[in-house]
């Protein structure tokens, strides 16, 4: 999300640090796999934005799935998590739309009923995997 929108929502540097602090404290009690995923996610988000940018679209069939259902908000954040989620979601959709437009045989799907765990929360999304596989197999 661009920093102007972050500031308007109140999610500047203090909000960012509060988020990671709260999220990190929750992960201390999580299963080892969840802690490992958090570690990778935190490491990625600690990088400079330019280092996280998408690479050029591959020349392979692609379906990009955007999970558009927010997680329950962490209590105690110094900004409105719903407003932040909505602004971030719009930003991700715009970035991924542009990326998908440059990919061969691509589709962008917005899943309003799922959070991060798309396959677990929406078994019907399997059509996206089948679409890619059928494109690869020429069917």
mmCIF file of N, CA and C in Angstrom:
data_model
loop_
_atom_site.group_PDB
_atom_site.id
_atom_site.type_symbol
_atom_site.label_atom_id
_atom_site.label_comp_id
_atom_site.label_asym_id
_atom_site.label_seq_id
_atom_site.Cartn_x
_atom_site.Cartn_y
_atom_site.Cartn_z
ATOM 1 N N UNK A 1 0.851 -1.163 0.000
ATOM 2 C CA UNK A 1 0.000 0.000 0.000
ATOM 3 C C UNK A 1 0.895 1.224 0.000
ATOM 4 N N UNK A 2 0.463 2.265 -0.680
ATOM 5 C CA UNK A 2 1.343 3.434 -0.689
ATOM 6 C C UNK A 2 1.304 4.118 0.674
ATOM 7 N N UNK A 3 2.371 4.806 0.983
ATOM 8 C CA UNK A 3 2.534 5.347 2.335
ATOM 9 C C UNK A 3 1.517 6.449 2.653
ATOM 10 N N UNK A 4 1.036 7.192 1.643
ATOM 11 C CA UNK A 4 0.035 8.228 1.902
ATOM 12 C C UNK A 4 -1.225 7.599 2.479
ATOM 13 N N UNK A 5 -1.706 6.513 1.864
ATOM 14 C CA UNK A 5 -2.884 5.839 2.394
ATOM 15 C C UNK A 5 -2.617 5.273 3.778
ATOM 16 N N UNK A 6 -1.428 4.772 4.013
ATOM 17 C CA UNK A 6 -1.058 4.238 5.330
ATOM 18 C C UNK A 6 -1.183 5.312 6.392
ATOM 19 N N UNK A 7 -0.698 6.501 6.080
ATOM 20 C CA UNK A 7 -0.736 7.595 7.043
ATOM 21 C C UNK A 7 -2.183 8.016 7.298
ATOM 22 N N UNK A 8 -3.004 8.093 6.240
ATOM 23 C CA UNK A 8 -4.395 8.487 6.396
ATOM 24 C C UNK A 8 -5.147 7.506 7.301
ATOM 25 N N UNK A 9 -4.795 6.228 7.243
ATOM 26 C CA UNK A 9 -5.459 5.205 8.034
ATOM 27 C C UNK A 9 -4.860 5.146 9.436
ATOM 28 N N UNK A 10 -3.685 5.717 9.605
ATOM 29 C CA UNK A 10 -3.029 5.674 10.901
ATOM 30 C C UNK A 10 -2.081 4.504 11.042
ATOM 31 N N UNK A 11 -1.759 3.883 9.923
ATOM 32 C CA UNK A 11 -0.900 2.695 9.965
ATOM 33 C C UNK A 11 0.512 3.036 9.512
ATOM 34 N N UNK A 12 1.033 4.128 9.975
ATOM 35 C CA UNK A 12 2.411 4.494 9.655
ATOM 36 C C UNK A 12 3.384 3.572 10.378
ATOM 37 N N UNK A 13 4.572 4.036 10.627
ATOM 38 C CA UNK A 13 5.627 3.220 11.243
ATOM 39 C C UNK A 13 5.187 2.662 12.600
ATOM 40 N N UNK A 14 4.539 3.464 13.422
ATOM 41 C CA UNK A 14 4.092 2.989 14.734
ATOM 42 C C UNK A 14 3.069 1.862 14.584
ATOM 43 N N UNK A 15 2.147 2.008 13.644
ATOM 44 C CA UNK A 15 1.156 0.958 13.399
ATOM 45 C C UNK A 15 1.805 -0.312 12.886
ATOM 46 N N UNK A 16 2.780 -0.158 12.012
ATOM 47 C CA UNK A 16 3.518 -1.296 11.457
ATOM 48 C C UNK A 16 4.226 -2.058 12.572
ATOM 49 N N UNK A 17 4.913 -1.337 13.430
ATOM 50 C CA UNK A 17 5.640 -1.982 14.527
ATOM 51 C C UNK A 17 4.683 -2.613 15.539
ATOM 52 N N UNK A 18 3.564 -1.973 15.812
ATOM 53 C CA UNK A 18 2.569 -2.537 16.729
ATOM 54 C C UNK A 18 2.002 -3.833 16.153
ATOM 55 N N UNK A 19 1.729 -3.840 14.852
ATOM 56 C CA UNK A 19 1.211 -5.046 14.203
ATOM 57 C C UNK A 19 2.172 -6.210 14.386
ATOM 58 N N UNK A 20 3.454 -6.003 14.064
ATOM 59 C CA UNK A 20 4.428 -7.099 14.148
ATOM 60 C C UNK A 20 4.648 -7.537 15.587
ATOM 61 N N UNK A 21 4.586 -6.622 16.512
ATOM 62 C CA UNK A 21 4.747 -6.980 17.921
ATOM 63 C C UNK A 21 3.579 -7.864 18.390
ATOM 64 N N UNK A 22 2.349 -7.440 18.083
ATOM 65 C CA UNK A 22 1.178 -8.229 18.469
ATOM 66 C C UNK A 22 1.161 -9.586 17.767
ATOM 67 N N UNK A 23 1.433 -9.575 16.477
ATOM 68 C CA UNK A 23 1.433 -10.806 15.687
ATOM 69 C C UNK A 23 2.508 -11.754 16.220
ATOM 70 N N UNK A 24 3.692 -11.240 16.504
ATOM 71 C CA UNK A 24 4.786 -12.053 17.035
ATOM 72 C C UNK A 24 4.437 -12.679 18.374
ATOM 73 N N UNK A 25 3.772 -11.931 19.240
ATOM 74 C CA UNK A 25 3.404 -12.486 20.548
ATOM 75 C C UNK A 25 2.369 -13.605 20.396
ATOM 76 N N UNK A 26 1.474 -13.490 19.423
ATOM 77 C CA UNK A 26 0.518 -14.573 19.164
ATOM 78 C C UNK A 26 1.228 -15.822 18.649
ATOM 79 N N UNK A 27 2.245 -15.628 17.848
ATOM 80 C CA UNK A 27 2.955 -16.756 17.247
ATOM 81 C C UNK A 27 3.796 -17.534 18.259
ATOM 82 N N UNK A 28 4.108 -16.924 19.393
ATOM 83 C CA UNK A 28 4.891 -17.628 20.409
ATOM 84 C C UNK A 28 4.178 -18.882 20.896
ATOM 85 N N UNK A 29 2.842 -18.873 20.863
ATOM 86 C CA UNK A 29 2.054 -20.011 21.334
ATOM 87 C C UNK A 29 1.576 -20.898 20.188
ATOM 88 N N UNK A 30 1.948 -20.586 18.966
ATOM 89 C CA UNK A 30 1.463 -21.315 17.797
ATOM 90 C C UNK A 30 2.261 -22.599 17.568
ATOM 91 N N UNK A 31 1.728 -23.441 16.713
ATOM 92 C CA UNK A 31 2.396 -24.682 16.326
ATOM 93 C C UNK A 31 3.702 -24.353 15.602
ATOM 94 N N UNK A 32 4.672 -25.256 15.628
ATOM 95 C CA UNK A 32 5.958 -25.004 14.965
ATOM 96 C C UNK A 32 5.820 -24.615 13.486
ATOM 97 N N UNK A 33 4.907 -25.247 12.761
ATOM 98 C CA UNK A 33 4.739 -24.913 11.342
ATOM 99 C C UNK A 33 4.248 -23.480 11.168
ATOM 100 N N UNK A 34 3.329 -23.045 12.019
ATOM 101 C CA UNK A 34 2.817 -21.672 11.946
ATOM 102 C C UNK A 34 3.918 -20.680 12.302
ATOM 103 N N UNK A 35 4.741 -21.019 13.297
ATOM 104 C CA UNK A 35 5.852 -20.128 13.665
ATOM 105 C C UNK A 35 6.856 -20.023 12.520
ATOM 106 N N UNK A 36 7.102 -21.136 11.838
ATOM 107 C CA UNK A 36 8.040 -21.116 10.708
ATOM 108 C C UNK A 36 7.489 -20.252 9.577
ATOM 109 N N UNK A 37 6.192 -20.379 9.296
ATOM 110 C CA UNK A 37 5.575 -19.556 8.250
ATOM 111 C C UNK A 37 5.648 -18.081 8.629
ATOM 112 N N UNK A 38 5.362 -17.774 9.893
ATOM 113 C CA UNK A 38 5.449 -16.392 10.371
ATOM 114 C C UNK A 38 6.865 -15.859 10.180
ATOM 115 N N UNK A 39 7.865 -16.660 10.499
ATOM 116 C CA UNK A 39 9.257 -16.230 10.364
ATOM 117 C C UNK A 39 9.590 -15.868 8.915
ATOM 118 N N UNK A 40 9.144 -16.703 7.983
ATOM 119 C CA UNK A 40 9.384 -16.425 6.558
ATOM 120 C C UNK A 40 8.643 -15.149 6.143
ATOM 121 N N UNK A 41 7.390 -15.034 6.556
ATOM 122 C CA UNK A 41 6.572 -13.867 6.222
ATOM 123 C C UNK A 41 7.197 -12.592 6.788
ATOM 124 N N UNK A 42 7.583 -12.629 8.045
ATOM 125 C CA UNK A 42 8.187 -11.453 8.674
ATOM 126 C C UNK A 42 9.493 -11.082 7.977
ATOM 127 N N UNK A 43 10.287 -12.074 7.635
ATOM 128 C CA UNK A 43 11.545 -11.820 6.927
ATOM 129 C C UNK A 43 11.282 -11.154 5.574
ATOM 130 N N UNK A 44 10.297 -11.662 4.848
ATOM 131 C CA UNK A 44 9.948 -11.082 3.548
ATOM 132 C C UNK A 44 9.484 -9.639 3.709
ATOM 133 N N UNK A 45 8.622 -9.395 4.690
ATOM 134 C CA UNK A 45 8.067 -8.057 4.871
ATOM 135 C C UNK A 45 9.086 -7.077 5.446
ATOM 136 N N UNK A 46 10.201 -7.583 5.961
ATOM 137 C CA UNK A 46 11.253 -6.713 6.478
ATOM 138 C C UNK A 46 12.167 -6.206 5.366
ATOM 139 N N UNK A 47 12.046 -6.782 4.185
ATOM 140 C CA UNK A 47 12.855 -6.361 3.046
ATOM 141 C C UNK A 47 12.358 -5.032 2.496
ATOM 142 N N UNK A 48 13.218 -4.390 1.756
ATOM 143 C CA UNK A 48 12.808 -3.173 1.053
ATOM 144 C C UNK A 48 11.701 -3.521 0.061
ATOM 145 N N UNK A 49 10.766 -2.613 -0.138
ATOM 146 C CA UNK A 49 9.634 -2.871 -1.027
ATOM 147 C C UNK A 49 10.108 -3.272 -2.425
ATOM 148 N N UNK A 50 11.098 -2.610 -2.960
ATOM 149 C CA UNK A 50 11.589 -2.927 -4.304
ATOM 150 C C UNK A 50 12.100 -4.358 -4.389
ATOM 151 N N UNK A 51 12.633 -4.881 -3.302
ATOM 152 C CA UNK A 51 13.140 -6.255 -3.292
ATOM 153 C C UNK A 51 12.011 -7.285 -3.224
ATOM 154 N N UNK A 52 10.789 -6.823 -2.912
ATOM 155 C CA UNK A 52 9.629 -7.721 -2.833
ATOM 156 C C UNK A 52 8.776 -7.660 -4.086
ATOM 157 N N UNK A 53 9.123 -6.787 -5.012
ATOM 158 C CA UNK A 53 8.303 -6.623 -6.206
ATOM 159 C C UNK A 53 8.192 -7.921 -6.990
ATOM 160 N N UNK A 54 7.075 -8.051 -7.689
ATOM 161 C CA UNK A 54 6.858 -9.223 -8.525
ATOM 162 C C UNK A 54 7.858 -9.251 -9.674
ATOM 163 N N UNK A 55 8.285 -10.424 -10.016
ATOM 164 C CA UNK A 55 9.129 -10.606 -11.183
ATOM 165 C C UNK A 55 8.232 -10.530 -12.423
ATOM 166 N N UNK A 56 8.821 -10.410 -13.608
ATOM 167 C CA UNK A 56 7.976 -10.401 -14.811
ATOM 168 C C UNK A 56 7.112 -11.665 -14.879
ATOM 169 N N UNK A 57 5.930 -11.507 -15.466
ATOM 170 C CA UNK A 57 4.999 -12.629 -15.574
ATOM 171 C C UNK A 57 5.633 -13.772 -16.360
ATOM 172 N N UNK A 58 5.454 -14.998 -15.884
ATOM 173 C CA UNK A 58 6.017 -16.143 -16.603
ATOM 174 C C UNK A 58 5.223 -16.432 -17.868
ATOM 175 N N UNK A 59 5.813 -17.121 -18.788
ATOM 176 C CA UNK A 59 5.133 -17.497 -20.023
ATOM 177 C C UNK A 59 4.554 -18.892 -19.870
ATOM 178 N N UNK A 60 3.756 -19.053 -18.835
ATOM 179 C CA UNK A 60 3.075 -20.316 -18.550
ATOM 180 C C UNK A 60 1.652 -19.996 -18.115
ATOM 181 N N UNK A 61 0.729 -20.955 -18.245
ATOM 182 C CA UNK A 61 -0.630 -20.716 -17.752
ATOM 183 C C UNK A 61 -0.589 -20.366 -16.261
ATOM 184 N N UNK A 62 -1.348 -19.336 -15.883
ATOM 185 C CA UNK A 62 -1.303 -18.838 -14.509
ATOM 186 C C UNK A 62 -2.701 -18.433 -14.045
ATOM 187 N N UNK A 63 -3.031 -18.808 -12.812
ATOM 188 C CA UNK A 63 -4.227 -18.284 -12.158
ATOM 189 C C UNK A 63 -3.756 -17.668 -10.856
ATOM 190 N N UNK A 64 -3.996 -16.383 -10.697
ATOM 191 C CA UNK A 64 -3.653 -15.661 -9.474
ATOM 192 C C UNK A 64 -4.924 -15.578 -8.640
ATOM 193 N N UNK A 65 -4.852 -16.076 -7.412
ATOM 194 C CA UNK A 65 -6.015 -16.059 -6.525
ATOM 195 C C UNK A 65 -5.751 -15.070 -5.396
ATOM 196 N N UNK A 66 -6.624 -14.100 -5.261
ATOM 197 C CA UNK A 66 -6.511 -13.101 -4.204
ATOM 198 C C UNK A 66 -7.548 -13.415 -3.131
ATOM 199 N N UNK A 67 -7.078 -13.696 -1.933
ATOM 200 C CA UNK A 67 -7.978 -13.931 -0.805
ATOM 201 C C UNK A 67 -8.484 -12.584 -0.310
ATOM 202 N N UNK A 68 -9.806 -12.401 -0.328
ATOM 203 C CA UNK A 68 -10.368 -11.083 -0.038
ATOM 204 C C UNK A 68 -11.203 -11.034 1.235
ATOM 205 N N UNK A 69 -11.021 -12.013 2.110
ATOM 206 C CA UNK A 69 -11.742 -12.008 3.391
ATOM 207 C C UNK A 69 -10.736 -11.691 4.492
ATOM 208 N N UNK A 70 -10.999 -10.676 5.289
ATOM 209 C CA UNK A 70 -10.022 -10.312 6.321
ATOM 210 C C UNK A 70 -9.988 -11.306 7.473
ATOM 211 N N UNK A 71 -8.812 -11.425 8.072
ATOM 212 C CA UNK A 71 -8.683 -12.163 9.329
ATOM 213 C C UNK A 71 -9.362 -11.345 10.420
ATOM 214 N N UNK A 72 -9.719 -11.989 11.522
ATOM 215 C CA UNK A 72 -10.191 -11.186 12.662
ATOM 216 C C UNK A 72 -9.082 -10.210 13.075
ATOM 217 N N UNK A 73 -9.465 -9.007 13.411
ATOM 218 C CA UNK A 73 -8.483 -7.968 13.732
ATOM 219 C C UNK A 73 -7.732 -8.282 15.020
ATOM 220 N N UNK A 74 -6.458 -7.955 15.034
ATOM 221 C CA UNK A 74 -5.671 -8.052 16.255
ATOM 222 C C UNK A 74 -6.100 -6.922 17.179
ATOM 223 N N UNK A 75 -6.381 -7.230 18.431
ATOM 224 C CA UNK A 75 -6.790 -6.159 19.358
ATOM 225 C C UNK A 75 -5.604 -5.273 19.720
ATOM 226 N N UNK A 76 -5.867 -4.000 19.899
ATOM 227 C CA UNK A 76 -4.833 -3.089 20.370
ATOM 228 C C UNK A 76 -4.028 -2.393 19.292
ATOM 229 N N UNK A 77 -4.417 -2.537 18.032
ATOM 230 C CA UNK A 77 -3.681 -1.841 16.970
ATOM 231 C C UNK A 77 -4.041 -0.358 16.978
ATOM 232 N N UNK A 78 -3.057 0.503 16.707
ATOM 233 C CA UNK A 78 -3.327 1.950 16.738
ATOM 234 C C UNK A 78 -3.895 2.482 15.414
ATOM 235 N N UNK A 79 -4.543 1.620 14.647
ATOM 236 C CA UNK A 79 -5.190 2.039 13.404
ATOM 237 C C UNK A 79 -6.403 1.149 13.183
ATOM 238 N N UNK A 80 -7.233 1.517 12.219
ATOM 239 C CA UNK A 80 -8.442 0.762 11.912
ATOM 240 C C UNK A 80 -8.075 -0.399 10.994
ATOM 241 N N UNK A 81 -8.041 -1.638 11.505
ATOM 242 C CA UNK A 81 -7.615 -2.780 10.692
ATOM 243 C C UNK A 81 -8.518 -3.022 9.481
ATOM 244 N N UNK A 82 -9.806 -2.747 9.601
ATOM 245 C CA UNK A 82 -10.712 -2.952 8.467
ATOM 246 C C UNK A 82 -10.386 -1.988 7.333
ATOM 247 N N UNK A 83 -10.190 -0.723 7.665
ATOM 248 C CA UNK A 83 -9.832 0.262 6.627
ATOM 249 C C UNK A 83 -8.487 -0.091 6.003
ATOM 250 N N UNK A 84 -7.547 -0.526 6.834
ATOM 251 C CA UNK A 84 -6.237 -0.918 6.317
ATOM 252 C C UNK A 84 -6.381 -2.117 5.375
ATOM 253 N N UNK A 85 -7.140 -3.133 5.802
ATOM 254 C CA UNK A 85 -7.330 -4.318 4.970
ATOM 255 C C UNK A 85 -7.930 -3.940 3.621
ATOM 256 N N UNK A 86 -8.955 -3.108 3.635
ATOM 257 C CA UNK A 86 -9.616 -2.711 2.382
ATOM 258 C C UNK A 86 -8.657 -1.959 1.460
ATOM 259 N N UNK A 87 -7.873 -1.044 2.007
ATOM 260 C CA UNK A 87 -6.918 -0.296 1.190
ATOM 261 C C UNK A 87 -5.843 -1.233 0.638
ATOM 262 N N UNK A 88 -5.344 -2.134 1.476
ATOM 263 C CA UNK A 88 -4.332 -3.081 1.040
ATOM 264 C C UNK A 88 -4.886 -4.034 -0.019
ATOM 265 N N UNK A 89 -6.118 -4.504 0.169
ATOM 266 C CA UNK A 89 -6.753 -5.396 -0.800
ATOM 267 C C UNK A 89 -6.881 -4.716 -2.162
ATOM 268 N N UNK A 90 -7.338 -3.490 -2.177
ATOM 269 C CA UNK A 90 -7.462 -2.762 -3.454
ATOM 270 C C UNK A 90 -6.093 -2.606 -4.110
ATOM 271 N N UNK A 91 -5.084 -2.317 -3.311
ATOM 272 C CA UNK A 91 -3.731 -2.185 -3.848
ATOM 273 C C UNK A 91 -3.260 -3.513 -4.445
ATOM 274 N N UNK A 92 -3.429 -4.619 -3.695
ATOM 275 C CA UNK A 92 -2.996 -5.928 -4.202
ATOM 276 C C UNK A 92 -3.726 -6.295 -5.480
ATOM 277 N N UNK A 93 -5.026 -6.050 -5.540
ATOM 278 C CA UNK A 93 -5.794 -6.378 -6.748
ATOM 279 C C UNK A 93 -5.271 -5.576 -7.932
ATOM 280 N N UNK A 94 -5.013 -4.288 -7.741
ATOM 281 C CA UNK A 94 -4.500 -3.464 -8.841
ATOM 282 C C UNK A 94 -3.139 -3.950 -9.323
ATOM 283 N N UNK A 95 -2.237 -4.247 -8.396
ATOM 284 C CA UNK A 95 -0.899 -4.711 -8.771
ATOM 285 C C UNK A 95 -0.982 -6.060 -9.484
ATOM 286 N N UNK A 96 -1.754 -6.984 -8.927
ATOM 287 C CA UNK A 96 -1.848 -8.318 -9.519
ATOM 288 C C UNK A 96 -2.613 -8.307 -10.834
ATOM 289 N N UNK A 97 -3.574 -7.410 -10.982
ATOM 290 C CA UNK A 97 -4.283 -7.274 -12.258
ATOM 291 C C UNK A 97 -3.307 -6.873 -13.362
ATOM 292 N N UNK A 98 -2.493 -5.873 -13.074
ATOM 293 C CA UNK A 98 -1.500 -5.436 -14.065
ATOM 294 C C UNK A 98 -0.512 -6.562 -14.381
ATOM 295 N N UNK A 99 -0.088 -7.282 -13.361
ATOM 296 C CA UNK A 99 0.857 -8.388 -13.548
ATOM 297 C C UNK A 99 0.218 -9.475 -14.404
ATOM 298 N N UNK A 100 -1.035 -9.850 -14.085
ATOM 299 C CA UNK A 100 -1.719 -10.915 -14.818
ATOM 300 C C UNK A 100 -1.992 -10.525 -16.269
ATOM 301 N N UNK A 101 -2.190 -9.238 -16.529
ATOM 302 C CA UNK A 101 -2.419 -8.798 -17.912
ATOM 303 C C UNK A 101 -1.220 -9.091 -18.810
ATOM 304 N N UNK A 102 -0.040 -9.209 -18.226
ATOM 305 C CA UNK A 102 1.169 -9.463 -18.997
ATOM 306 C C UNK A 102 1.583 -10.928 -19.000
ATOM 307 N N UNK A 103 0.800 -11.780 -18.362
ATOM 308 C CA UNK A 103 1.097 -13.211 -18.332
ATOM 309 C C UNK A 103 0.291 -13.912 -19.423
ATOM 310 N N UNK A 104 0.916 -14.870 -20.083
ATOM 311 C CA UNK A 104 0.200 -15.662 -21.082
ATOM 312 C C UNK A 104 -0.820 -16.551 -20.378
ATOM 313 N N UNK A 105 -1.990 -16.694 -20.967
ATOM 314 C CA UNK A 105 -3.014 -17.598 -20.459
ATOM 315 C C UNK A 105 -3.245 -17.413 -18.962
ATOM 316 N N UNK A 106 -3.487 -16.194 -18.547
ATOM 317 C CA UNK A 106 -3.626 -15.925 -17.122
ATOM 318 C C UNK A 106 -5.056 -15.571 -16.754
ATOM 319 N N UNK A 107 -5.352 -15.710 -15.480
ATOM 320 C CA UNK A 107 -6.634 -15.290 -14.931
ATOM 321 C C UNK A 107 -6.376 -14.746 -13.532
ATOM 322 N N UNK A 108 -7.151 -13.759 -13.155
ATOM 323 C CA UNK A 108 -7.105 -13.204 -11.807
ATOM 324 C C UNK A 108 -8.449 -13.498 -11.157
ATOM 325 N N UNK A 109 -8.408 -14.175 -10.021
ATOM 326 C CA UNK A 109 -9.625 -14.564 -9.309
ATOM 327 C C UNK A 109 -9.607 -13.916 -7.937
ATOM 328 N N UNK A 110 -10.720 -13.309 -7.571
ATOM 329 C CA UNK A 110 -10.849 -12.724 -6.243
ATOM 330 C C UNK A 110 -11.806 -13.613 -5.459
ATOM 331 N N UNK A 111 -11.304 -14.192 -4.378
ATOM 332 C CA UNK A 111 -12.094 -15.094 -3.543
ATOM 333 C C UNK A 111 -12.551 -14.349 -2.294
ATOM 334 N N UNK A 112 -13.810 -13.919 -2.302
ATOM 335 C CA UNK A 112 -14.357 -13.150 -1.180
ATOM 336 C C UNK A 112 -14.646 -13.991 0.056
ATOM 337 N N UNK A 113 -14.589 -15.302 -0.077
ATOM 338 C CA UNK A 113 -14.947 -16.164 1.050
ATOM 339 C C UNK A 113 -13.727 -16.784 1.733
ATOM 340 N N UNK A 114 -12.524 -16.354 1.363
ATOM 341 C CA UNK A 114 -11.335 -16.980 1.940
ATOM 342 C C UNK A 114 -10.340 -15.960 2.466
ATOM 343 N N UNK A 115 -9.609 -16.395 3.493
ATOM 344 C CA UNK A 115 -8.479 -15.627 3.996
ATOM 345 C C UNK A 115 -7.235 -16.244 3.359
ATOM 346 N N UNK A 116 -6.168 -16.354 4.081
ATOM 347 C CA UNK A 116 -4.898 -16.853 3.557
ATOM 348 C C UNK A 116 -4.965 -18.311 3.085
ATOM 349 N N UNK A 117 -5.748 -19.142 3.728
ATOM 350 C CA UNK A 117 -5.791 -20.581 3.441
ATOM 351 C C UNK A 117 -6.848 -20.895 2.387
ATOM 352 N N UNK A 118 -6.656 -20.408 1.175
ATOM 353 C CA UNK A 118 -7.661 -20.522 0.115
ATOM 354 C C UNK A 118 -8.093 -21.973 -0.128
ATOM 355 N N UNK A 119 -7.181 -22.925 -0.352
ATOM 356 C CA UNK A 119 -7.639 -24.291 -0.658
ATOM 357 C C UNK A 119 -8.421 -24.938 0.498
ATOM 358 N N UNK A 120 -8.057 -24.618 1.720
ATOM 359 C CA UNK A 120 -8.746 -25.201 2.872
ATOM 360 C C UNK A 120 -10.120 -24.557 3.070
ATOM 361 N N UNK A 121 -10.244 -23.285 2.782
ATOM 362 C CA UNK A 121 -11.491 -22.570 3.033
ATOM 363 C C UNK A 121 -12.459 -22.600 1.862
ATOM 364 N N UNK A 122 -11.974 -22.928 0.664
ATOM 365 C CA UNK A 122 -12.836 -22.968 -0.519
ATOM 366 C C UNK A 122 -12.384 -24.099 -1.438
ATOM 367 N N UNK A 123 -12.893 -25.300 -1.175
ATOM 368 C CA UNK A 123 -12.502 -26.470 -1.976
ATOM 369 C C UNK A 123 -12.887 -26.302 -3.443
ATOM 370 N N UNK A 124 -13.884 -25.471 -3.721
ATOM 371 C CA UNK A 124 -14.320 -25.256 -5.101
ATOM 372 C C UNK A 124 -13.262 -24.547 -5.949
ATOM 373 N N UNK A 125 -12.272 -23.945 -5.295
ATOM 374 C CA UNK A 125 -11.239 -23.219 -6.028
ATOM 375 C C UNK A 125 -10.337 -24.179 -6.812
ATOM 376 N N UNK A 126 -10.515 -25.465 -6.610
ATOM 377 C CA UNK A 126 -9.729 -26.472 -7.342
ATOM 378 C C UNK A 126 -9.864 -26.287 -8.855
ATOM 379 N N UNK A 127 -10.939 -25.656 -9.315
ATOM 380 C CA UNK A 127 -11.090 -25.423 -10.754
ATOM 381 C C UNK A 127 -9.905 -24.628 -11.303
ATOM 382 N N UNK A 128 -9.325 -23.754 -10.470
ATOM 383 C CA UNK A 128 -8.202 -22.939 -10.926
ATOM 384 C C UNK A 128 -6.983 -23.813 -11.212
ATOM 385 N N UNK A 129 -6.736 -24.782 -10.347
ATOM 386 C CA UNK A 129 -5.618 -25.710 -10.565
ATOM 387 C C UNK A 129 -5.890 -26.546 -11.812
ATOM 388 N N UNK A 130 -7.118 -27.022 -11.955
ATOM 389 C CA UNK A 130 -7.486 -27.821 -13.128
ATOM 390 C C UNK A 130 -7.325 -27.005 -14.409
ATOM 391 N N UNK A 131 -7.656 -25.733 -14.353
ATOM 392 C CA UNK A 131 -7.515 -24.863 -15.535
ATOM 393 C C UNK A 131 -6.060 -24.774 -15.968
ATOM 394 N N UNK A 132 -5.179 -24.572 -15.009
ATOM 395 C CA UNK A 132 -3.755 -24.469 -15.332
ATOM 396 C C UNK A 132 -3.264 -25.806 -15.878
ATOM 397 N N UNK A 133 -3.609 -26.896 -15.219
ATOM 398 C CA UNK A 133 -3.142 -28.212 -15.662
ATOM 399 C C UNK A 133 -3.658 -28.551 -17.051
ATOM 400 N N UNK A 134 -4.924 -28.241 -17.339
ATOM 401 C CA UNK A 134 -5.466 -28.533 -18.660
ATOM 402 C C UNK A 134 -4.794 -27.664 -19.716
ATOM 403 N N UNK A 135 -4.419 -26.447 -19.376
ATOM 404 C CA UNK A 135 -3.692 -25.596 -20.320
ATOM 405 C C UNK A 135 -2.322 -26.168 -20.636
ATOM 406 N N UNK A 136 -1.671 -26.686 -19.613
ATOM 407 C CA UNK A 136 -0.333 -27.254 -19.789
ATOM 408 C C UNK A 136 -0.408 -28.532 -20.616
ATOM 409 N N UNK A 137 -1.444 -29.344 -20.358
ATOM 410 C CA UNK A 137 -1.594 -30.606 -21.062
ATOM 411 C C UNK A 137 -2.248 -30.448 -22.429
ATOM 412 N N UNK A 138 -2.643 -29.221 -22.772
ATOM 413 C CA UNK A 138 -3.243 -28.955 -24.077
ATOM 414 C C UNK A 138 -4.656 -29.473 -24.221
ATOM 415 N N UNK A 139 -5.369 -29.637 -23.117
ATOM 416 C CA UNK A 139 -6.739 -30.169 -23.169
ATOM 417 C C UNK A 139 -7.757 -29.071 -23.091
#
